[in-house]
Amino acid sequence: MSSQAQPVKLISAFGSPFAYRVEVALALKGVPYELVLEDLDNKSELLLKHNPVHKAVPVLLHGDDRAVCESFVIVEYVDEAFDGPRILPADPYDRAMARFWAHFVENKLSKPFWMSFWTEGEVREGFAKEARENLAVLEAQLDGKRFFGGDSLGFLDIAACALAIWLDVMQEAHGFRLVGDGEFPALRRWAKEYTAHEAVKKCLPDRDRLVAYFVTNAEKYKGIARAALQQ
Amino acid sequence: MTMTHPPGLCPRSQALAVPLIHRPRIDNWSTLRLLDQHDILAHATLHSSPIINQSRAFLSSHASIQSPPKQSSSVARRVSSWSSDRDLAMAGETKGELVLLDFWVSPFGQRCRIALAEKGIAYEYSEQELLGKKSELLLLSNPVHKKIPVLLHAGRPVKESLVILNYLDDAFLSSPPLLPADPYARAQARFWAAYSDKVYEIGTRLWKLKGDAHAQARKEMLEVLGNLDGELGEKAFFAGDAFGFVDVALVPFMPWLPSYERYGEFSLAEVAPRVAAWAARCGERESVAKSLYPAEKVDEFITMLKKVYGIE
């Protein structure tokens, strides 16, 4: 059996935008997979065995002996191991740019984005300001294109998926508007195109369930934010 | 102009102080990179044929280089391949100038220097002023992060050390690859290279912080080093027999380890003995020996940073 035909399992957790990145990649390549949902408060043997270093989702299991961890690493693996439309572009410089901006989303945008919802007062304002500044930088990268990847969905679109879906969800769940109605028009347009895309629609989490999830777990995430601030 | 040679630098090579192509401000040893004769040839622009001919003449008069030992250094490997047409093809592949904006002690910059040396790619090294005013070129090339390393290829900036490493593999196809060929092996390499960043991040907390935060950093450092030790196992290098991506990513942090050991009160040899042996093994490679500074210099740098940040 060629390695491409070997069964694929994705260990995920409901609500995780990181795992969602992998689902979109798999859907883009047309790779069937079994979704295994974790309860992160009660991690399974399967997860701990295959991601002993981070004990986090997502983890891709491919066949019997391949476990890949960390969402960006998994997306690149899916791109290289399976046939189908390219996720990373062909040109070396464009690839470097896609990777650079994906890391920007992860390292510069992610933290203030989430923290702006889970903190309060001045601290919240600080994170919100940083998130908005970085959203502006990201918006500039769209530069009139349909997707970050051009005419088709690419690596950076996958990396930024949280913005297309989780932003509205979080705003509703926490009653805090990070982004005003008229703001970041290019990103809003992109989010619409993104969520209308076939591959993305296939694995789109149920919006109401997502909102309910974040409402229910609000205190838990606020606690995580407080602990992170103390470090 | 003669330049002094800091003790302990490049102990293995007969260092010859040579002016850099792009001369940085000479105030003290910290802004110099000393190159020996191999480097003049290796780093000079390959696409000018007088230099290639000169280098061939030099090499043919040094028999010991032409028959490199079994564990050949990257320089010897480069040298033995220069007689083929491959290098001329590669010279053509250096589509335009390569400039590395860097800072002498930066381990992230060193990743790039080691990678470029391993791959036998010529480039211009450009030392950047980071503690004072940043240069126009740096600010233009990396407006988002204002950080080095930045690799300028025909004027286009590539940023983030691991992105640069991936780029070098993608753009210089006839040079020895850093990453393995198999997608799963590549995924493992990318995972562990990214993980190696933690050594620096946690190490910085070790020398900056006190009390509970320091204790937490120490605990994490031991865990990270333990994980790296486990992953390396009994292999010579992280991917097996060949020096590659993860080794390049991790080795620049090794001269920082003695400082981290002192601040964290632990011993690398006890916590991660295989990593300790691996570090020594890597240090024997030309590319690594020429790119890294001795631990004492790194420690002096940390002490200086502490003063700058006002830390006791």
Coordinates of C-alpha atoms in Angstrom, one line a residue:
Chain A
M1 CA 0.0 0.0 0.0
S2 CA 1.6 3.3 -1.0
S3 CA 2.0 5.7 1.9
Q4 CA -0.6 8.0 0.4
A5 CA -3.2 5.3 0.7
Q6 CA -2.5 4.6 4.4
P7 CA -5.3 5.6 6.8
V8 CA -5.1 9.1 8.3
K9 CA -6.4 10.0 11.8
L10 CA -6.4 13.5 13.2
I11 CA -6.4 14.0 16.9
S12 CA -8.2 17.2 17.5
A13 CA -10.3 19.0 20.1
F14 CA -13.5 20.8 19.5
G15 CA -12.9 24.5 19.1
S16 CA -9.2 24.3 18.3
P17 CA -8.3 26.6 15.4
F18 CA -4.9 24.9 15.2
A19 CA -6.5 21.5 14.5
Y20 CA -8.8 23.2 12.0
R21 CA -5.8 24.3 10.0
V22 CA -5.0 20.6 9.4
E23 CA -8.6 19.8 8.5
V24 CA -8.6 22.4 5.8
A25 CA -5.3 21.1 4.4
L26 CA -6.6 17.6 4.3
A27 CA -9.8 18.7 2.7
L28 CA -7.9 20.7 0.1
K29 CA -5.9 17.6 -0.9
G30 CA -9.0 15.4 -0.8
V31 CA -7.5 13.1 1.8
P32 CA -10.1 11.2 3.9
Y33 CA -9.5 11.1 7.6
E34 CA -10.9 9.9 10.9
L35 CA -11.4 12.7 13.4
V36 CA -10.6 11.8 17.0
L37 CA -11.9 14.4 19.4
E38 CA -10.0 14.8 22.7
D39 CA -11.2 16.1 26.0
L40 CA -8.2 18.3 26.8
D41 CA -9.0 18.1 30.5
N42 CA -8.6 14.4 30.4
K43 CA -6.0 13.6 27.7
S44 CA -6.1 10.1 26.1
E45 CA -3.3 7.6 26.0
L46 CA -3.3 8.0 22.2
L47 CA -2.5 11.7 22.4
L48 CA 0.1 11.3 25.2
K49 CA 1.8 8.5 23.3
H50 CA 2.0 10.4 20.0
N51 CA 2.8 13.9 21.3
P52 CA 4.7 13.4 24.5
V53 CA 6.6 16.6 24.1
H54 CA 3.7 19.1 23.9
K55 CA 0.7 16.9 24.8
A56 CA -1.4 19.1 22.5
V57 CA -3.6 18.8 19.5
P58 CA -3.5 18.6 16.6
V59 CA -1.6 15.3 16.0
L60 CA -1.8 13.7 12.6
L61 CA -1.4 9.9 12.6
H62 CA -0.6 8.5 9.1
G63 CA -0.6 4.7 8.9
D64 CA 0.9 2.8 11.8
D65 CA 4.1 4.5 12.4
R66 CA 3.9 8.2 11.6
A67 CA 2.8 10.8 14.1
V68 CA 3.2 14.5 13.1
C69 CA 2.7 17.3 15.6
E70 CA 2.5 21.1 15.5
S71 CA -0.1 22.5 13.0
F72 CA 2.3 24.2 10.6
V73 CA 4.6 21.1 10.5
I74 CA 1.5 18.9 9.8
V75 CA 0.2 21.2 7.0
E76 CA 3.6 21.1 5.3
Y77 CA 3.7 17.3 5.7
V78 CA 0.2 17.0 4.2
D79 CA 1.4 19.2 1.3
E80 CA 4.5 17.0 0.6
A81 CA 3.1 13.6 1.4
F82 CA -0.2 13.7 -0.6
D83 CA -0.9 14.6 -4.3
G84 CA -3.4 17.3 -5.0
P85 CA -3.4 21.1 -5.3
R86 CA -0.3 22.8 -3.8
I87 CA -0.7 24.4 -0.4
L88 CA 2.7 26.1 -0.4
P89 CA 3.5 27.9 -3.7
A90 CA 6.2 26.6 -6.1
D91 CA 8.5 29.6 -6.1
P92 CA 11.1 29.5 -3.3
Y93 CA 10.8 33.2 -2.5
D94 CA 7.0 33.0 -2.3
R95 CA 7.3 29.9 -0.1
A96 CA 9.6 31.9 2.2
M97 CA 7.1 34.7 2.4
A98 CA 4.2 32.4 3.1
R99 CA 6.1 30.8 5.9
F100 CA 7.2 34.2 7.3
W101 CA 3.7 35.5 7.4
A102 CA 2.3 32.3 8.9
H103 CA 4.8 32.7 11.7
F104 CA 3.8 36.3 12.1
V105 CA 0.2 35.2 12.5
E106 CA 1.2 32.6 15.1
N107 CA 3.7 34.6 17.1
K108 CA 2.6 38.2 16.7
L109 CA -1.1 38.0 16.1
S110 CA -2.3 34.9 17.9
K111 CA -1.4 35.9 21.5
P112 CA -2.8 39.4 21.6
F113 CA -5.8 38.2 19.7
W114 CA -6.8 35.6 22.2
M115 CA -5.7 37.5 25.2
S116 CA -7.8 40.5 24.2
F117 CA -10.9 38.3 24.8
W118 CA -9.7 36.7 28.0
T119 CA -8.5 39.7 30.0
E120 CA -10.0 42.9 31.2
G121 CA -9.5 46.6 31.6
E122 CA -6.2 48.1 30.8
V123 CA -4.5 44.8 30.1
R124 CA -7.3 44.0 27.6
E125 CA -6.9 47.4 25.9
G126 CA -3.1 46.8 25.6
F127 CA -3.6 43.4 23.9
A128 CA -6.5 44.8 21.7
K129 CA -4.3 47.6 20.4
E130 CA -1.4 45.2 19.6
A131 CA -3.8 42.8 17.9
R132 CA -5.4 45.5 15.8
E133 CA -1.9 46.9 14.7
N134 CA -0.9 43.4 13.6
L135 CA -4.3 42.9 11.9
A136 CA -3.5 46.0 9.9
V137 CA -0.2 44.6 8.9
L138 CA -1.8 41.4 7.8
E139 CA -4.6 43.2 5.9
A140 CA -1.9 45.0 3.9
Q141 CA -0.6 41.6 2.7
L142 CA -3.9 40.8 1.0
D143 CA -3.2 43.6 -1.3
G144 CA -6.3 43.2 -3.4
K145 CA -6.0 39.5 -3.8
R146 CA -8.8 37.1 -3.3
F147 CA -6.8 34.9 -0.9
F148 CA -3.4 35.4 0.7
G149 CA -2.3 32.6 -1.7
G150 CA -3.6 34.5 -4.8
D151 CA -6.5 33.0 -6.7
S152 CA -6.4 29.8 -4.6
L153 CA -6.2 29.0 -0.9
G154 CA -2.7 28.6 0.4
F155 CA -0.5 28.2 3.4
L156 CA -1.1 31.6 4.9
D157 CA -4.9 31.4 4.4
I158 CA -4.8 28.2 6.4
A159 CA -2.6 29.7 9.0
A160 CA -4.9 32.7 9.4
C161 CA -8.1 30.6 9.6
A162 CA -8.9 31.7 13.1
L163 CA -9.5 35.2 11.9
A164 CA -12.1 34.1 9.4
I165 CA -14.2 32.1 11.9
W166 CA -13.1 32.5 15.5
L167 CA -13.1 36.3 15.5
D168 CA -16.9 36.7 15.2
V169 CA -17.4 33.7 17.5
M170 CA -15.2 35.2 20.2
Q171 CA -16.7 38.6 19.9
E172 CA -20.2 37.2 20.5
A173 CA -19.1 34.8 23.3
H174 CA -17.2 37.4 25.3
G175 CA -19.2 40.5 24.4
F176 CA -16.1 42.4 23.4
R177 CA -15.6 43.9 19.9
L178 CA -12.0 43.6 18.9
V179 CA -12.8 44.7 15.4
G180 CA -15.4 47.5 14.6
D181 CA -18.0 47.0 11.8
G182 CA -16.3 49.0 9.1
E183 CA -12.8 48.0 10.0
F184 CA -10.3 45.9 8.0
P185 CA -12.5 45.6 4.8
A186 CA -10.0 43.5 3.0
L187 CA -9.9 40.9 5.8
R188 CA -13.7 40.9 6.0
R189 CA -13.9 40.2 2.3
W190 CA -11.3 37.5 2.6
A191 CA -13.2 35.9 5.5
K192 CA -16.3 35.7 3.4
E193 CA -14.4 34.1 0.5
Y194 CA -12.7 31.8 2.8
T195 CA -15.8 30.5 4.6
A196 CA -17.5 30.0 1.2
H197 CA -14.6 27.8 -0.1
E198 CA -15.5 24.2 -0.6
A199 CA -12.7 22.7 1.4
V200 CA -13.2 25.1 4.3
K201 CA -17.0 24.5 4.3
K202 CA -16.5 20.8 4.6
C203 CA -14.9 21.0 8.0
L204 CA -16.4 24.3 9.3
P205 CA -17.3 23.9 13.0
D206 CA -20.8 24.6 13.9
R207 CA -20.9 28.3 14.8
D208 CA -23.5 28.1 17.6
R209 CA -21.7 25.2 19.2
L210 CA -18.5 27.2 19.1
V211 CA -20.0 30.2 20.7
A212 CA -21.6 28.0 23.4
Y213 CA -18.2 26.3 23.9
F214 CA -16.4 29.6 24.6
V215 CA -19.2 30.9 26.8
T216 CA -19.2 27.7 28.9
N217 CA -15.4 27.8 29.2
A218 CA -14.9 31.5 29.7
E219 CA -13.7 31.2 33.3
K220 CA -11.2 28.5 32.3
Y221 CA -9.7 30.6 29.6
K222 CA -9.5 33.7 31.8
G223 CA -7.6 31.6 34.3
I224 CA -5.2 30.4 31.6
A225 CA -4.7 34.1 30.6
R226 CA -4.0 35.2 34.1
A227 CA -1.4 32.4 34.6
A228 CA 0.3 33.3 31.3
L229 CA 0.5 37.0 32.3
Q230 CA 2.3 36.0 35.5
Q231 CA 5.1 34.3 33.6
Chain B
M1 CA 44.9 47.9 8.9
T2 CA 45.8 45.1 11.2
M3 CA 43.2 43.6 13.5
T4 CA 43.8 41.8 16.7
H5 CA 42.8 38.2 17.1
P6 CA 40.7 37.4 20.2
P7 CA 42.2 34.5 22.1
G8 CA 40.3 31.3 21.7
L9 CA 38.6 32.2 18.5
C10 CA 38.8 29.5 15.7
P11 CA 41.3 27.5 17.6
R12 CA 41.7 25.0 14.9
S13 CA 42.4 27.3 12.0
Q14 CA 45.5 29.3 11.3
A15 CA 43.4 32.5 11.4
L16 CA 44.5 35.3 9.2
A17 CA 43.0 38.6 9.9
V18 CA 41.4 39.7 6.6
P19 CA 39.2 42.7 5.8
L20 CA 35.6 41.7 5.3
I21 CA 34.0 42.5 2.0
H22 CA 31.5 44.8 3.8
R23 CA 33.6 46.3 6.6
P24 CA 31.7 46.9 9.8
R25 CA 32.7 49.7 12.2
I26 CA 35.8 48.5 13.9
D27 CA 35.6 49.3 17.5
N28 CA 36.6 46.1 19.2
W29 CA 36.9 42.4 18.6
S30 CA 33.1 42.0 18.9
T31 CA 32.4 43.4 15.5
L32 CA 35.0 41.3 13.6
R33 CA 34.7 38.0 12.0
L34 CA 38.0 36.5 11.2
L35 CA 38.3 34.5 8.1
D36 CA 41.1 32.2 7.2
Q37 CA 42.4 31.6 3.7
H38 CA 39.8 28.9 2.9
D39 CA 37.0 31.4 3.6
I40 CA 38.5 34.0 1.3
L41 CA 38.0 31.5 -1.5
A42 CA 34.8 30.0 -0.3
H43 CA 33.0 33.3 0.3
A44 CA 34.3 35.3 -2.6
T45 CA 31.7 35.8 -5.3
L46 CA 31.8 32.6 -7.2
H47 CA 30.6 34.0 -10.5
S48 CA 33.9 35.8 -11.2
S49 CA 36.1 33.3 -12.9
P50 CA 39.5 34.7 -12.0
I51 CA 38.6 33.8 -8.4
I52 CA 37.6 30.3 -9.4
N53 CA 40.9 29.9 -11.2
Q54 CA 42.8 31.3 -8.4
S55 CA 41.1 29.0 -6.0
R56 CA 41.8 26.0 -8.1
A57 CA 45.5 27.0 -8.3
F58 CA 45.5 27.3 -4.5
L59 CA 43.8 24.0 -4.0
S60 CA 46.1 22.1 -6.4
S61 CA 49.1 23.2 -4.4
H62 CA 47.6 21.9 -1.1
A63 CA 47.5 18.1 -1.6
S64 CA 46.1 17.5 1.9
I65 CA 42.9 19.4 1.0
Q66 CA 42.5 17.4 -2.2
S67 CA 42.3 14.1 -0.4
P68 CA 40.1 14.9 2.5
P69 CA 39.8 12.6 5.5
K70 CA 36.8 10.4 5.7
Q71 CA 34.9 12.7 7.9
S72 CA 35.5 15.6 5.6
S73 CA 34.8 19.1 6.7
S74 CA 32.4 21.1 4.7
V75 CA 35.3 23.1 3.3
A76 CA 37.2 20.0 2.1
R77 CA 34.0 18.8 0.5
R78 CA 33.4 22.0 -1.3
V79 CA 37.0 22.0 -2.4
S80 CA 36.9 18.5 -3.9
S81 CA 33.8 19.4 -5.9
W82 CA 35.2 22.6 -7.4
S83 CA 36.8 20.7 -10.2
S84 CA 33.4 19.7 -11.6
D85 CA 31.0 21.6 -13.7
R86 CA 28.6 21.5 -10.9
D87 CA 30.2 24.5 -9.2
L88 CA 29.9 26.6 -12.3
A89 CA 26.3 25.7 -12.5
M90 CA 26.0 26.6 -8.9
A91 CA 27.8 29.9 -9.5
G92 CA 25.1 30.6 -12.1
E93 CA 22.5 29.7 -9.6
T94 CA 23.7 32.4 -7.3
K95 CA 21.2 34.6 -9.2
G96 CA 22.5 37.9 -7.9
E97 CA 24.1 38.9 -4.7
L98 CA 23.4 37.3 -1.4
V99 CA 23.8 39.5 1.7
L100 CA 23.3 38.3 5.2
L101 CA 22.3 41.0 7.7
D102 CA 23.5 39.6 11.0
F103 CA 24.9 40.3 14.4
W104 CA 28.1 38.5 15.5
V105 CA 26.9 36.6 18.5
S106 CA 23.3 35.9 17.3
P107 CA 22.7 32.2 17.3
F108 CA 19.9 32.7 14.8
G109 CA 22.3 34.4 12.5
Q110 CA 24.8 31.6 13.1
R111 CA 22.3 29.1 11.9
C112 CA 22.3 30.9 8.5
R113 CA 26.1 31.2 8.4
I114 CA 26.5 27.5 9.2
A115 CA 23.9 26.5 6.6
L116 CA 25.5 28.7 3.9
A117 CA 28.9 27.2 4.7
E118 CA 27.6 23.7 4.6
K119 CA 26.0 24.3 1.3
G120 CA 29.0 26.0 -0.1
I121 CA 27.1 29.2 -1.0
A122 CA 29.0 32.5 -1.3
Y123 CA 27.6 35.5 0.4
E124 CA 28.4 38.9 1.8
Y125 CA 28.3 39.1 5.6
S126 CA 27.0 42.5 6.9
E127 CA 27.3 43.1 10.6
Q128 CA 24.4 45.2 12.0
E129 CA 24.3 47.6 14.9
L130 CA 21.6 46.3 17.1
L131 CA 22.2 47.8 20.5
G132 CA 22.3 51.3 19.2
K133 CA 20.6 52.7 16.1
K134 CA 19.5 50.2 13.5
S135 CA 20.6 50.7 10.0
E136 CA 18.3 51.9 7.2
L137 CA 18.9 48.7 5.3
L138 CA 17.8 46.6 8.2
L139 CA 14.7 48.7 8.9
L140 CA 13.7 48.6 5.2
S141 CA 14.4 44.8 4.9
N142 CA 12.5 43.8 8.0
P143 CA 10.1 46.5 8.9
V144 CA 7.8 44.0 10.7
H145 CA 10.3 42.7 13.2
K146 CA 13.4 45.0 12.8
K147 CA 15.5 41.9 13.6
I148 CA 18.3 39.9 12.1
P149 CA 19.0 37.6 10.5
V150 CA 17.8 38.8 7.1
L151 CA 19.0 37.2 4.0
L152 CA 18.9 39.5 1.0
H153 CA 18.8 37.6 -2.3
A154 CA 19.1 39.9 -5.3
G155 CA 17.7 42.6 -3.0
R156 CA 14.7 40.6 -1.8
P157 CA 14.6 39.9 2.0
V158 CA 14.1 36.5 3.5
K159 CA 13.5 36.7 7.2
E160 CA 13.4 34.3 10.2
S161 CA 16.3 31.9 10.6
L162 CA 14.4 28.7 10.0
V163 CA 12.5 30.3 7.0
I164 CA 16.0 31.2 5.6
L165 CA 17.2 27.6 6.1
N166 CA 14.2 26.2 4.2
Y167 CA 14.7 28.9 1.6
L168 CA 18.3 27.9 1.0
D169 CA 17.2 24.3 0.4
D170 CA 14.4 25.5 -2.0
A171 CA 16.4 28.0 -3.9
F172 CA 19.8 26.3 -4.2
L173 CA 18.9 23.0 -5.6
S174 CA 22.4 21.8 -6.6
S175 CA 23.8 22.4 -3.1
P176 CA 23.8 19.7 -0.5
P177 CA 20.3 19.7 1.1
L178 CA 19.9 20.4 4.8
L179 CA 16.6 18.6 5.0
P180 CA 16.1 14.9 4.2
A181 CA 14.1 13.9 1.1
D182 CA 11.3 11.9 2.8
P183 CA 8.3 13.9 3.8
Y184 CA 8.0 12.3 7.2
A185 CA 11.7 12.7 8.0
R186 CA 11.3 16.4 6.9
A187 CA 8.3 16.8 9.2
Q188 CA 10.4 15.4 12.1
A189 CA 13.3 17.8 11.2
R190 CA 11.0 20.8 11.1
F191 CA 9.4 19.9 14.4
W192 CA 12.7 19.5 16.3
A193 CA 14.3 22.6 14.7
A194 CA 11.4 24.7 15.8
Y195 CA 11.5 23.1 19.3
S196 CA 15.2 24.0 19.6
D197 CA 14.2 27.7 19.8
K198 CA 13.0 26.9 23.3
V199 CA 16.6 26.5 24.5
Y200 CA 17.3 30.2 23.8
E201 CA 13.9 31.4 25.0
I202 CA 14.1 29.6 28.3
G203 CA 17.9 30.3 28.7
T204 CA 17.1 34.0 28.4
R205 CA 14.6 33.7 31.2
L206 CA 17.3 31.9 33.3
W207 CA 19.7 34.8 33.2
K208 CA 17.0 37.6 33.3
L209 CA 14.7 36.4 36.0
K210 CA 14.8 35.5 39.7
G211 CA 12.7 33.7 42.3
D212 CA 9.8 31.5 41.2
A213 CA 10.1 32.6 37.6
H214 CA 13.7 31.5 37.6
A215 CA 12.8 28.1 39.1
Q216 CA 10.2 27.6 36.5
A217 CA 12.7 28.4 33.7
R218 CA 15.2 25.9 35.2
K219 CA 12.5 23.2 35.3
E220 CA 11.6 23.8 31.7
M221 CA 15.2 23.9 30.5
L222 CA 15.9 20.5 32.1
E223 CA 12.8 19.1 30.4
V224 CA 13.7 20.6 27.0
L225 CA 17.3 19.3 27.1
G226 CA 16.0 15.9 28.2
N227 CA 13.6 15.8 25.3
L228 CA 16.4 16.7 22.9
D229 CA 18.7 14.1 24.4
G230 CA 16.0 11.5 24.0
E231 CA 15.3 12.4 20.4
L232 CA 19.0 12.3 19.5
G233 CA 19.4 9.0 21.1
E234 CA 22.5 7.0 19.9
K235 CA 22.6 8.7 16.5
A236 CA 25.6 10.8 15.5
F237 CA 23.3 13.6 14.4
F238 CA 19.6 14.3 14.7
A239 CA 18.7 12.9 11.3
G240 CA 21.1 10.0 11.5
D241 CA 24.6 9.8 10.0
A242 CA 24.5 13.2 8.2
F243 CA 24.7 16.7 9.7
G244 CA 21.5 18.5 8.8
F245 CA 18.6 20.8 9.5
V246 CA 18.1 20.1 13.2
D247 CA 21.8 20.1 14.0
V248 CA 22.2 23.5 12.3
A249 CA 19.2 24.8 14.2
L250 CA 20.4 23.7 17.6
V251 CA 24.2 23.9 17.6
P252 CA 24.5 27.7 17.8
F253 CA 22.9 27.6 21.3
M254 CA 25.7 25.3 22.5
P255 CA 28.2 28.1 23.4
W256 CA 25.4 29.6 25.5
L257 CA 24.9 26.4 27.5
P258 CA 27.8 27.0 29.9
S259 CA 26.3 30.3 30.9
Y260 CA 22.8 28.7 31.2
E261 CA 24.4 25.9 33.3
R262 CA 25.8 28.5 35.7
Y263 CA 22.7 30.5 35.9
G264 CA 20.5 27.4 36.2
E265 CA 22.9 25.4 38.4
F266 CA 22.8 22.2 36.3
S267 CA 25.2 20.3 34.1
L268 CA 24.5 19.5 30.5
A269 CA 26.7 16.4 30.7
E270 CA 24.4 15.1 33.5
V271 CA 21.1 16.2 32.1
A272 CA 21.7 15.5 28.4
P273 CA 24.9 13.6 28.0
R274 CA 24.3 12.6 24.4
V275 CA 23.6 16.2 23.5
A276 CA 26.9 17.2 25.1
A277 CA 28.8 14.6 23.1
W278 CA 26.9 15.7 19.9
A279 CA 27.9 19.3 20.6
A280 CA 31.5 18.4 20.7
R281 CA 31.1 16.4 17.5
C282 CA 29.5 19.3 15.7
G283 CA 32.2 21.6 16.9
E284 CA 34.7 19.7 14.8
R285 CA 33.0 20.7 11.6
E286 CA 34.6 23.6 9.8
S287 CA 31.3 25.4 9.2
V288 CA 30.5 25.2 12.9
A289 CA 34.0 26.1 14.2
K290 CA 34.1 29.1 12.0
S291 CA 30.7 30.4 12.8
L292 CA 30.5 30.0 16.6
Y293 CA 32.2 32.1 19.2
P294 CA 33.7 30.6 22.4
A295 CA 31.5 30.3 25.5
E296 CA 33.6 32.9 27.3
K297 CA 32.7 35.5 24.7
V298 CA 29.0 34.6 24.8
D299 CA 29.1 34.9 28.6
E300 CA 30.8 38.3 28.4
F301 CA 28.0 39.3 26.0
I302 CA 25.3 38.2 28.5
T303 CA 27.0 40.1 31.3
M304 CA 27.0 43.2 29.1
L305 CA 23.3 42.7 28.3
K306 CA 22.5 42.4 31.9
K307 CA 24.1 45.8 32.5
V308 CA 22.2 47.3 29.6
Y309 CA 18.9 45.9 31.0
G310 CA 19.8 46.9 34.5
I311 CA 19.7 43.4 35.9
E312 CA 21.7 42.4 38.9

